[in-house]
mmCIF file of C-alpha atoms and ligand atoms in Angstrom:
data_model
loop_
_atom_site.group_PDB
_atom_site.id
_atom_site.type_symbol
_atom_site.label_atom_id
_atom_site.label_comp_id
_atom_site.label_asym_id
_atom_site.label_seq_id
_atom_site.Cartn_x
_atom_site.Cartn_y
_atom_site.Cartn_z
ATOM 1 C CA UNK B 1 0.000 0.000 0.000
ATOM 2 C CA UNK B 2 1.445 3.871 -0.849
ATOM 3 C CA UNK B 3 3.036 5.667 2.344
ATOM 4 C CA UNK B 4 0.990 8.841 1.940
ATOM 5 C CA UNK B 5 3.705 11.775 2.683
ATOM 6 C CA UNK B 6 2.780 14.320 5.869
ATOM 7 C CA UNK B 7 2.335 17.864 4.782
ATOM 8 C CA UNK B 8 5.712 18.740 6.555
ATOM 9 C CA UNK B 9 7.509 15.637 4.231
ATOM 10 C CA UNK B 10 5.583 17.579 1.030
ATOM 11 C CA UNK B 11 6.577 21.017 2.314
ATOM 12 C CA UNK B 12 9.961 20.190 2.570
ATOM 13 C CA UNK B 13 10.225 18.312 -0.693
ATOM 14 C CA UNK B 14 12.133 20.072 -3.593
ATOM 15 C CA UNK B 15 9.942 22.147 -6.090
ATOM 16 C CA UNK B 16 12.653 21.266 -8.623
ATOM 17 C CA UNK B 17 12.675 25.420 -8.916
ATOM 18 C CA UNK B 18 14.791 26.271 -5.812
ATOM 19 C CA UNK B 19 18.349 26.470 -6.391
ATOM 20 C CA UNK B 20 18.248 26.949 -10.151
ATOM 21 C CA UNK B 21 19.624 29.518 -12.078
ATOM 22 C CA UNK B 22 17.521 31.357 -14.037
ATOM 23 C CA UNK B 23 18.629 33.948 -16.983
ATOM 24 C CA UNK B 24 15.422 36.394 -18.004
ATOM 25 C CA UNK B 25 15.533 38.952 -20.456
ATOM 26 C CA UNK B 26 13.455 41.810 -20.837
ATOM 27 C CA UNK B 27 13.064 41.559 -16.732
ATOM 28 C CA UNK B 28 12.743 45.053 -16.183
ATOM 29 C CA UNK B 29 8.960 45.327 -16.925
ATOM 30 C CA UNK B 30 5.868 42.840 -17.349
ATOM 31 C CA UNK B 31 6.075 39.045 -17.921
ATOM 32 C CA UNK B 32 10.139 39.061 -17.286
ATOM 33 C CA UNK B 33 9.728 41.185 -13.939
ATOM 34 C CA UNK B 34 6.545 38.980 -12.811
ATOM 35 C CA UNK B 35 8.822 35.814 -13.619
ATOM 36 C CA UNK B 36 11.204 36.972 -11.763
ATOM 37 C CA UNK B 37 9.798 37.652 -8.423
ATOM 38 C CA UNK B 38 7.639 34.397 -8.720
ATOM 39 C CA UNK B 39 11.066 32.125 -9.408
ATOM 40 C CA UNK B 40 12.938 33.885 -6.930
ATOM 41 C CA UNK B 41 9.583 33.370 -4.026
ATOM 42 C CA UNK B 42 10.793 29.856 -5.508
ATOM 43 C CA UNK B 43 14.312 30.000 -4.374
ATOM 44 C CA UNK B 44 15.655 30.284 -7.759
ATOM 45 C CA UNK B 45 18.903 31.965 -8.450
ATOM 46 C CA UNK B 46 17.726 34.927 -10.608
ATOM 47 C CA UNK B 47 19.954 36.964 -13.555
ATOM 48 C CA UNK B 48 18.086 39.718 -14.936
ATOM 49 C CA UNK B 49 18.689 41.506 -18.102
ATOM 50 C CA UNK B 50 17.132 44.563 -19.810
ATOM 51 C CA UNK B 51 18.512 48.184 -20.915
ATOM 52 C CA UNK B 52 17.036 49.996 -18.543
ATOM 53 C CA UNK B 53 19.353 49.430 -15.757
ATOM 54 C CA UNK B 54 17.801 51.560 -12.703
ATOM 55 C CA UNK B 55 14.414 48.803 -13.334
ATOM 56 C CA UNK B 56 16.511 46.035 -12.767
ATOM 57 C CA UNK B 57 18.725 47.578 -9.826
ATOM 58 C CA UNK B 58 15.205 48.077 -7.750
ATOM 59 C CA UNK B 59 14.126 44.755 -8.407
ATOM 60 C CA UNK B 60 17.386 43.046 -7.225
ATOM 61 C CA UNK B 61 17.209 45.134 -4.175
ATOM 62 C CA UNK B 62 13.758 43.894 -3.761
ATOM 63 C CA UNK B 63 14.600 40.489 -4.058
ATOM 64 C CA UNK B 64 17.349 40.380 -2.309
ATOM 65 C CA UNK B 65 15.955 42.453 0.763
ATOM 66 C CA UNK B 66 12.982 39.618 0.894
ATOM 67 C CA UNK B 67 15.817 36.668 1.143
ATOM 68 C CA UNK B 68 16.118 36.089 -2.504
ATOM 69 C CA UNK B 69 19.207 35.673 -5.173
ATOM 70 C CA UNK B 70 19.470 38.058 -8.078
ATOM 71 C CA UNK B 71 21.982 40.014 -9.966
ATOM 72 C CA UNK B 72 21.621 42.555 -12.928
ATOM 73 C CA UNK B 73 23.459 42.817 -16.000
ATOM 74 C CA UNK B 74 22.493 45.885 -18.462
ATOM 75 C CA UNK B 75 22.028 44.324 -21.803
ATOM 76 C CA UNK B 76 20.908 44.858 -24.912
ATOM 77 C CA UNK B 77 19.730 41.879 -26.332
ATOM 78 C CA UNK B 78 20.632 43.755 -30.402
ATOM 79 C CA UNK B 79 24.054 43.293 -29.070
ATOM 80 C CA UNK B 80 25.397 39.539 -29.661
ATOM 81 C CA UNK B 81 28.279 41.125 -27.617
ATOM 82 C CA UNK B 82 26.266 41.835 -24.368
ATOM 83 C CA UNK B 83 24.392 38.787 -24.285
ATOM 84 C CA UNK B 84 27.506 37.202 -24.472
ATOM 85 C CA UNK B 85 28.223 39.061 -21.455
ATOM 86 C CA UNK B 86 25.294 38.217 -19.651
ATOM 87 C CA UNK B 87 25.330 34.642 -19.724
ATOM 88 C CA UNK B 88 29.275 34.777 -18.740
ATOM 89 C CA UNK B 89 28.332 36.970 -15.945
ATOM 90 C CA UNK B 90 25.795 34.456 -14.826
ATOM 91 C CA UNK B 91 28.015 31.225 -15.199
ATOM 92 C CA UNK B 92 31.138 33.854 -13.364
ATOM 93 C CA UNK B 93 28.620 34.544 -10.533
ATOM 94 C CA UNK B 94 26.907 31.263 -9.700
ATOM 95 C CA UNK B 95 28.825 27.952 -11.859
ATOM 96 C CA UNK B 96 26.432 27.397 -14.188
ATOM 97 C CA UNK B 97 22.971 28.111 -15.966
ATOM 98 C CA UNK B 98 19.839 25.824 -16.170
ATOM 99 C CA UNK B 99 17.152 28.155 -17.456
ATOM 100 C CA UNK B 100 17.524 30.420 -20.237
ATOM 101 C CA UNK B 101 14.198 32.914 -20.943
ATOM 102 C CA UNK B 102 14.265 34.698 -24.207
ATOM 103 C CA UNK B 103 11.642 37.146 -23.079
ATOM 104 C CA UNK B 104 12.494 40.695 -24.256
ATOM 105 C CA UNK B 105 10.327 41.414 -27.433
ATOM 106 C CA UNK B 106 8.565 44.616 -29.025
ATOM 107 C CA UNK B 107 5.149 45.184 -30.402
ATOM 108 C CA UNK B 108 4.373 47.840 -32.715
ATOM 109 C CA UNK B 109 1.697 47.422 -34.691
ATOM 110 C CA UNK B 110 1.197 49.484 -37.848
ATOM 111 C CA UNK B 111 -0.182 48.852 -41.604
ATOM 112 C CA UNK B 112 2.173 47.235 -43.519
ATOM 113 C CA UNK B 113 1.759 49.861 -46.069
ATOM 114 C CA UNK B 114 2.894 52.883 -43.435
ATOM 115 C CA UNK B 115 6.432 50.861 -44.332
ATOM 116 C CA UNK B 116 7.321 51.534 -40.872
ATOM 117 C CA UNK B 117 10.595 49.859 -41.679
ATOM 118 C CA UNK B 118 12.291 50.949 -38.990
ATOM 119 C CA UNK B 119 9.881 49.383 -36.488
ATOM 120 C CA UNK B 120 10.134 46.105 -38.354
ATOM 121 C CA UNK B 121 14.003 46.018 -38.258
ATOM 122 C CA UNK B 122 13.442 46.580 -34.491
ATOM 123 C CA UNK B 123 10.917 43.629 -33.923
ATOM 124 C CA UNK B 124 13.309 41.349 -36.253
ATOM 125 C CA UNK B 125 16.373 42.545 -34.178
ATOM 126 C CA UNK B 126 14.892 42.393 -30.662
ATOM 127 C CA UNK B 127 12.475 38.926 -30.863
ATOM 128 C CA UNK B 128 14.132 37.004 -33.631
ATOM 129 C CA UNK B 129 18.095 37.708 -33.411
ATOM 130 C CA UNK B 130 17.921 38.936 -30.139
ATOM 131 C CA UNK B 131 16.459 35.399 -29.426
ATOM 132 C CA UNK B 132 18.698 33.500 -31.102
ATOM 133 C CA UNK B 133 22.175 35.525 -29.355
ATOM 134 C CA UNK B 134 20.889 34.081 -26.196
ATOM 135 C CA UNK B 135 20.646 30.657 -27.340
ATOM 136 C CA UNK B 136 24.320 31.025 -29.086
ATOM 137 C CA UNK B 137 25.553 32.398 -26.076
ATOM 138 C CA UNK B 138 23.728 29.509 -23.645
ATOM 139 C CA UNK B 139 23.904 26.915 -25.902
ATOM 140 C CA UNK B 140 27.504 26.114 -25.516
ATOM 141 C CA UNK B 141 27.265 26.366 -21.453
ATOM 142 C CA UNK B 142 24.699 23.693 -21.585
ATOM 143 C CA UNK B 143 26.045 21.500 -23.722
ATOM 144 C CA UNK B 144 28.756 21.247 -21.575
ATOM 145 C CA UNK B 145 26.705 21.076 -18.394
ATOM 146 C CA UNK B 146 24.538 18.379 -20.259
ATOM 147 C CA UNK B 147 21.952 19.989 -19.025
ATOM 148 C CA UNK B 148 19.703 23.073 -19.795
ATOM 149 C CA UNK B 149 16.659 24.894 -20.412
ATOM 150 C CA UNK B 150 15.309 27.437 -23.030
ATOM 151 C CA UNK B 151 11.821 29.206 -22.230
ATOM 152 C CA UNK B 152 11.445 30.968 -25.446
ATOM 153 C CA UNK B 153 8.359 33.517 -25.439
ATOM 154 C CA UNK B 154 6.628 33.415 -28.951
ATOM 155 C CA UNK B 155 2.728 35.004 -28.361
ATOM 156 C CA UNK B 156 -1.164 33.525 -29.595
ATOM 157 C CA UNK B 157 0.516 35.907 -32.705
ATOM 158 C CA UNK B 158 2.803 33.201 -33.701
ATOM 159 C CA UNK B 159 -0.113 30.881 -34.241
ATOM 160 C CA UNK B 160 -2.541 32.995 -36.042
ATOM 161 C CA UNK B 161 -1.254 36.271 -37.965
ATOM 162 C CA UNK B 162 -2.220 39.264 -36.262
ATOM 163 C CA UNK B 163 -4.082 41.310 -39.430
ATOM 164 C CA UNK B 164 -4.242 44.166 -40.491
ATOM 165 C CA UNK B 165 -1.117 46.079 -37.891
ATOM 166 C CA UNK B 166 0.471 43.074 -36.397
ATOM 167 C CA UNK B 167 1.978 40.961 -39.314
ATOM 168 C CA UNK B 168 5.402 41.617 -38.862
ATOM 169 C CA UNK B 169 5.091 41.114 -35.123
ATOM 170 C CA UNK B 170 3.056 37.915 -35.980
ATOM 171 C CA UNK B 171 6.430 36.854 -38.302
ATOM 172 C CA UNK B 172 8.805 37.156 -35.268
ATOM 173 C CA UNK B 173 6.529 35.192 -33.207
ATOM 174 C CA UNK B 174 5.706 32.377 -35.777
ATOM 175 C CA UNK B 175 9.726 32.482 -36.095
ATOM 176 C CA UNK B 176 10.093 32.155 -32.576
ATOM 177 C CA UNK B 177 8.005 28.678 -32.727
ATOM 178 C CA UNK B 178 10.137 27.448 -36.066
ATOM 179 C CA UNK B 179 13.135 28.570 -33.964
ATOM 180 C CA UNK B 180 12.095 26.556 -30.904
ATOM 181 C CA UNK B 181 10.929 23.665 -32.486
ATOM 182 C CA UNK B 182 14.477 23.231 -34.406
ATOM 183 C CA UNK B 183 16.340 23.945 -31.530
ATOM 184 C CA UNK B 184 14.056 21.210 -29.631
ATOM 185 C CA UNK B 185 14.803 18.758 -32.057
ATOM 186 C CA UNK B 186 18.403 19.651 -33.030
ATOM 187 C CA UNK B 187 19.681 19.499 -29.199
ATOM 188 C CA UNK B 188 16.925 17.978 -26.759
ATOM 189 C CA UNK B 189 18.405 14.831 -25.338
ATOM 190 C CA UNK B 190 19.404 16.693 -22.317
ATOM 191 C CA UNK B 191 18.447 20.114 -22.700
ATOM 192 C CA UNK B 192 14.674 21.210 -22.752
ATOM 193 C CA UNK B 193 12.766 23.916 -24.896
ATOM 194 C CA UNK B 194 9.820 25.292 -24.370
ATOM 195 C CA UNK B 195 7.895 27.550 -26.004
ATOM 196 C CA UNK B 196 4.956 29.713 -24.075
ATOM 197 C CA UNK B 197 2.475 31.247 -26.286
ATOM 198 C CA UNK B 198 0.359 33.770 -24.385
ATOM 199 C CA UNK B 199 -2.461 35.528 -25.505
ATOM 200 C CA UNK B 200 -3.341 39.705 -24.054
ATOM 201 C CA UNK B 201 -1.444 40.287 -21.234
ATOM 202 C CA UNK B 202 -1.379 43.338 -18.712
ATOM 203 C CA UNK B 203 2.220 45.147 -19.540
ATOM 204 C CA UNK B 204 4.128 47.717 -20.881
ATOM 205 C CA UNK B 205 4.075 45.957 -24.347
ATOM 206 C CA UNK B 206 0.638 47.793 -25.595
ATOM 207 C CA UNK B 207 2.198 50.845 -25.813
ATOM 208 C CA UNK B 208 4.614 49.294 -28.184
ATOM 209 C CA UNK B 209 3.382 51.109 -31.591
ATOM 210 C CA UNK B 210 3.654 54.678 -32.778
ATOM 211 C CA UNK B 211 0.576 54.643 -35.570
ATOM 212 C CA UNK B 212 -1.591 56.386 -33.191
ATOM 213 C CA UNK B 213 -4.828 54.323 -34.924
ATOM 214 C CA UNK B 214 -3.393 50.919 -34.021
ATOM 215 C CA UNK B 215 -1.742 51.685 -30.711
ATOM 216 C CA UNK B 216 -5.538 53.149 -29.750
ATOM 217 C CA UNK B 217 -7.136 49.681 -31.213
ATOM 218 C CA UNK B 218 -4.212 47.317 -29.138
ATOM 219 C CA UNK B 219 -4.826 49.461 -25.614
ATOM 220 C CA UNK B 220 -8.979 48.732 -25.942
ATOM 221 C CA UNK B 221 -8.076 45.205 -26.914
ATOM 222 C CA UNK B 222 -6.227 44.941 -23.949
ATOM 223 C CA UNK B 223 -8.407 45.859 -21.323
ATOM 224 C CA UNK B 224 -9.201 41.896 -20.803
ATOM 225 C CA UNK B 225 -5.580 41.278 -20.477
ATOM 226 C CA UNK B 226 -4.818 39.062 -17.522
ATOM 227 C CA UNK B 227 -2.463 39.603 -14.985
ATOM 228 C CA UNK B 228 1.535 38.779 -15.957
ATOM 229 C CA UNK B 229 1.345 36.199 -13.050
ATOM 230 C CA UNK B 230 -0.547 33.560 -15.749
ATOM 231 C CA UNK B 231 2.825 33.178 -17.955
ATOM 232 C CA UNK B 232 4.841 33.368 -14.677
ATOM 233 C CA UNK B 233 3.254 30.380 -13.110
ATOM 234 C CA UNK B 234 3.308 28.304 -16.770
ATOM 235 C CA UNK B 235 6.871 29.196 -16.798
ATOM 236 C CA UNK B 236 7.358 27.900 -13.404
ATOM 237 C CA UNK B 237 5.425 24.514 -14.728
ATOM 238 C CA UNK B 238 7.838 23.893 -17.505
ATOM 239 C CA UNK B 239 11.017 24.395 -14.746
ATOM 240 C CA UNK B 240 9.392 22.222 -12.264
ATOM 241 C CA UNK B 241 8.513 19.066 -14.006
ATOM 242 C CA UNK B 242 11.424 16.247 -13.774
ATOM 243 C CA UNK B 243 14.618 16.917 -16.005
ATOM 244 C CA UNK B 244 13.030 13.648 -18.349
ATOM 245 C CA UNK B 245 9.972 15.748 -19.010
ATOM 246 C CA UNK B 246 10.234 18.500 -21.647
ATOM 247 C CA UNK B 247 6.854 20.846 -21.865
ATOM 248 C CA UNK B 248 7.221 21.550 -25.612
ATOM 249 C CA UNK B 249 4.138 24.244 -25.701
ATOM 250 C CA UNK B 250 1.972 26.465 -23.995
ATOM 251 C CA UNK B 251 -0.592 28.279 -24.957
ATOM 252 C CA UNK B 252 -2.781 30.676 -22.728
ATOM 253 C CA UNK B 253 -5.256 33.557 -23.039
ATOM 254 C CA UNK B 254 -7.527 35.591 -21.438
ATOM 255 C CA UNK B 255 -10.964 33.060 -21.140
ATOM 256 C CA UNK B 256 -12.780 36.237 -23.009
ATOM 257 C CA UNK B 257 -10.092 36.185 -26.130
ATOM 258 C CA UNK B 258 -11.344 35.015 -29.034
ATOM 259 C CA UNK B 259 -7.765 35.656 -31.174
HETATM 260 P P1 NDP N 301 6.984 44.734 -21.793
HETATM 261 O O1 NDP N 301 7.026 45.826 -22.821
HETATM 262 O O2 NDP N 301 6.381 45.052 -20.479
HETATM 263 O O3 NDP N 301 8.421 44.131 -21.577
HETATM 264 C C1 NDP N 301 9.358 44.011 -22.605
HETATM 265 C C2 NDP N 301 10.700 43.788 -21.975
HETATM 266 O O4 NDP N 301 11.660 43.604 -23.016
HETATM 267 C C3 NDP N 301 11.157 44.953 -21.126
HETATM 268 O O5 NDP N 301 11.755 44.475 -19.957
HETATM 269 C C4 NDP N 301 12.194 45.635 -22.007
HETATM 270 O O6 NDP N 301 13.188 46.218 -21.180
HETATM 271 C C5 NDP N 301 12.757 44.437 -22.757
HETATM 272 N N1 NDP N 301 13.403 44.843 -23.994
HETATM 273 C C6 NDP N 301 12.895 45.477 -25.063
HETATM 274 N N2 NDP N 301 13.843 45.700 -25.981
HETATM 275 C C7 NDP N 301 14.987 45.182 -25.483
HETATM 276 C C8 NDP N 301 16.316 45.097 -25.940
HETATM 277 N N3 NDP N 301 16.684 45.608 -27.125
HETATM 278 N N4 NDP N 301 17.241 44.495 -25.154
HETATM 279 C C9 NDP N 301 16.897 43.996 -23.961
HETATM 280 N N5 NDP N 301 15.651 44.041 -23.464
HETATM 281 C C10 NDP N 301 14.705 44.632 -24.220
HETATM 282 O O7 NDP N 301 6.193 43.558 -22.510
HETATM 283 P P2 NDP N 301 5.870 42.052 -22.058
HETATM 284 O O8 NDP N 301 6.347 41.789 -20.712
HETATM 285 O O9 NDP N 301 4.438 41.843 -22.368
HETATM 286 O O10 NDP N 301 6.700 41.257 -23.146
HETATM 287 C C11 NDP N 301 7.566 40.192 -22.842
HETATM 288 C C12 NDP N 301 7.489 39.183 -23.978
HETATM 289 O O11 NDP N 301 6.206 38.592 -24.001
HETATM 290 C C13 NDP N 301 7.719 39.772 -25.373
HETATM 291 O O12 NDP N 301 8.523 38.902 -26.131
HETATM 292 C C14 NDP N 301 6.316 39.821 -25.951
HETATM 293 O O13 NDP N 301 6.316 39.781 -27.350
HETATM 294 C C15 NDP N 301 5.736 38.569 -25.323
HETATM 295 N N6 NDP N 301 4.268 38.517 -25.291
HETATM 296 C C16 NDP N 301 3.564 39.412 -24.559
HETATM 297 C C17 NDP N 301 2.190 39.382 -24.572
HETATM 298 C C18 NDP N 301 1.380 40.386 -23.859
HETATM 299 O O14 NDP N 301 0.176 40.441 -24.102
HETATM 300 N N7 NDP N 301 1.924 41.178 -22.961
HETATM 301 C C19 NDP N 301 1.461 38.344 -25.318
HETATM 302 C C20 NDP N 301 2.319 37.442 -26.038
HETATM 303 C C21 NDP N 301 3.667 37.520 -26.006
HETATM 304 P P3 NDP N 301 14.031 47.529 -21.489
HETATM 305 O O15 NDP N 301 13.125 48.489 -22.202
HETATM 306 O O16 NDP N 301 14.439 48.002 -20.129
HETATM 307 O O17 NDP N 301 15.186 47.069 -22.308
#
């Protein structure tokens, strides 16, 4: 017959979370900042990454002042260069790496006949090659470990183009999952990926576009967004499960969403 555990024996079991080291980018606002303080109530070991620097100082403090791990590192995740930095910084710091989330991503959502080129290079630079720095940059570290995981964050957009406004934010995203999905199946084994699709979600990220007529349509279309703490706890469900167990997708929206 099964020994039922006592609460104590459960409480004091290992959420598989707790001692982990955790790279997020884009942690100085919405989904990465959520993820961040929900790993770290965890016990992870967090590294967070963003440009804006003072963001990321107040959240360490915040962490650490509540009994938690975290360090900062400025980067731009354009630069293959400062990524590079990051995930040294994070191997210098604490040994090693086991999560890896390629978070940081734009939104600006425009006609594609505005030819808002600029704001495409952007979305191409920051969600697709930013992206893939981090995993050329982490890669290597967990090949060697033998051990790894990347939590890349592709959107609902990546499964259904966003049209009219969105469709070069939709390409990054469906790029994200074609990314993910080779990278699953070029180096899994070991190392886990996992892709989280999420559907409107309260951030900074709907203030993304400039075309005043778009940026007015994504704020209304946002006021059923659900709280950032929905991707933080799927994130924290891909971590926990057993190093044999890879969560390849998730998908969540707000129950109201129809996209
Ligand atoms: P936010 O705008 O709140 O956060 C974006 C984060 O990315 C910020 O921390 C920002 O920090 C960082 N960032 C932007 N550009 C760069 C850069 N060049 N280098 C480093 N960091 C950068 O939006 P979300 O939290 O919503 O977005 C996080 C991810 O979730 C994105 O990939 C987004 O596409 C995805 N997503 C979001 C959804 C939503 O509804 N909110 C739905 C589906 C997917 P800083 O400016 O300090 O550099």
């Amino acid at each position: 017959m099964a020994k039922y555990k006592t609460t104590d024996e459960v409480l004091s079991m290992s959420n598989n979370i707790s001692g982990k080291v955790v790279v997020i980018t884009g942690a100085s606002s919405g989904l990465g900042e959520v993820t961040a303080r929900h790993l770290a109530a965890l016990g992870a070991r967090v590294v967070l990454a963003a440009r804006r620097k003072d963001k990321l100082d107040a959240l360490v403090a915040e962490l650490t002042n509540a009994g938690g791990q975290a360090i900062a590192y400025q980067t731009d995740v354009t630069s293959q260069e400062e990524v590079k930095t990051l995930i040294q910084g994070a191997v210098d710091t604490y040994g090693r790496i086991d999560v890896l989330i390629n978070n940081a991503g734009l939104m600006a959502i425009a006609p594609l006949s505005d030819t808002r080129t600029d704001e495409w290079d952007r979305m191409i630079d920051i969600n697709i090659k930013g992206l893939l720095y981090g995993v050329a940059a982490a890669l290597p570290v967990f090949q060697k470990q033998n051990s790894g995981h990347f939590i890349n964050i592709a959107s609902v957009a990546g499964l259904k183009v966003f049209s009219p406004g969105g469709t070069v934010y939709s390409g990054t995203k469906f790029a994200v999952r074609a990314i993910s999905e080779g990278l699953r199946h070029e180096v899994g084994g070991s190392i886990r990926t996992t892709t989280i699709e999420p559907g409107a979600v309260d951030s900074e990220l709907k203030f993304g576009s400039t075309h005043q007529q778009s940026r007015d349509f994504v704020v209304d279309f946002y006021k059923h967004a659900i709280p950032a703490e929905s991707v933080a706890r799927a994130i924290a469900f891909a971590i926990e499960q057993p190093a044999d167990v890879d969560i390849n997708e998730i998908v969540l929206r707000p129950t109201v969403q129809e996209f």
